[in-house]
Coordinates of C-alpha atoms in Angstrom, one line a residue:
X345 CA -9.8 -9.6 -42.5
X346 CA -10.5 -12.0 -38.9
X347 CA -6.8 -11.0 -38.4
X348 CA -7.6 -7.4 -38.4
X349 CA -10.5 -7.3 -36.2
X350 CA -8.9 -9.6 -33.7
X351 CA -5.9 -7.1 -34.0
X352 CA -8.7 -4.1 -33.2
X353 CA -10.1 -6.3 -30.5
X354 CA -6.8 -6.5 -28.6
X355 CA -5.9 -2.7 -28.8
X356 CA -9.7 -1.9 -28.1
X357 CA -9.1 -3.8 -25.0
X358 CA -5.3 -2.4 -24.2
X359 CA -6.5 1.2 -24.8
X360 CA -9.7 0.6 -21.9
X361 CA -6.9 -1.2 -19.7
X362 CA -5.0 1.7 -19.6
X363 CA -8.2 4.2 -19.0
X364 CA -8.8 2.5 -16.2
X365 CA -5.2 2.5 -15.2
X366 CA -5.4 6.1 -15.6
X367 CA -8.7 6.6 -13.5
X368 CA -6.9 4.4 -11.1
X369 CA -3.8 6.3 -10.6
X370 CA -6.2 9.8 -10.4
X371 CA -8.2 8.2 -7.8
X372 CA -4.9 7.1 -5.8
X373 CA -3.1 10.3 -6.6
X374 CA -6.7 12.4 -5.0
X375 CA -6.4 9.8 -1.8
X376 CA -2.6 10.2 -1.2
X377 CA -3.2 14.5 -1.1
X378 CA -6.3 13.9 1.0
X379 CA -5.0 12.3 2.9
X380 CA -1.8 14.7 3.8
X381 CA -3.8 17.2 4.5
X382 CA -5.9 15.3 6.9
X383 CA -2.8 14.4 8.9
X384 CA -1.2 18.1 8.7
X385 CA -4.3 19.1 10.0
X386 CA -4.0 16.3 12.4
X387 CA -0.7 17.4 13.7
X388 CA -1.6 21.7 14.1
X389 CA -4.4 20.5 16.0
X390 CA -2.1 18.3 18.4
X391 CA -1.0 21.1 20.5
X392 CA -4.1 21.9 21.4
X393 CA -5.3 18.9 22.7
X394 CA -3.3 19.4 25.7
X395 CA -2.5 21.2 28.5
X396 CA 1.0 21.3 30.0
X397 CA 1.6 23.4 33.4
X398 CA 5.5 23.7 31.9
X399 CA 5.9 26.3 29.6
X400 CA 9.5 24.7 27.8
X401 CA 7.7 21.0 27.7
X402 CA 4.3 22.8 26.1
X403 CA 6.3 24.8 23.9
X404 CA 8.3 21.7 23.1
X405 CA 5.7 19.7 22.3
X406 CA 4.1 22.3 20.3
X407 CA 7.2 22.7 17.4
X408 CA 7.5 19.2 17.4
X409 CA 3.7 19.2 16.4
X410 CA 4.7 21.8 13.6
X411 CA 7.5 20.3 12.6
X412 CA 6.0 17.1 11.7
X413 CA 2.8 19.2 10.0
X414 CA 5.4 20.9 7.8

């Protein structure tokens, strides 16, 4: 009978190790999108937080902005 309970101890404690693994890798997987999107919006905004007098180095500047938002 001891033997079984410690045997339910250690898979009680497994199974809330790998809950929390689980809320861990939600919380990292929520961070890693947020944190794309941030820079995408990051990068659209780029082009507008400059003023070029040369319309090819403006418009150059501006796809390489998108590209990297992409």
């Amino acid at each position: 009978e001891i033997a079984l309970r410690v045997e339910w101890a250690k898979c009680k404690a497994r199974q809330a190790r790998w809950h929390e693994e689980l809320r861990l890798l939600q919380e990292e997987m929520r961070r890693v999108i947020a944190y794309g999107v941030s820079k995408e919006r990051w990068w659209r905004e780029r082009p507008l937080q400059r003023t070029v007098e040369d319309a090819a180095l403006a418009e150059g500047l501006s796809v390489y902005a998108l590209e990297h938002a992409a």
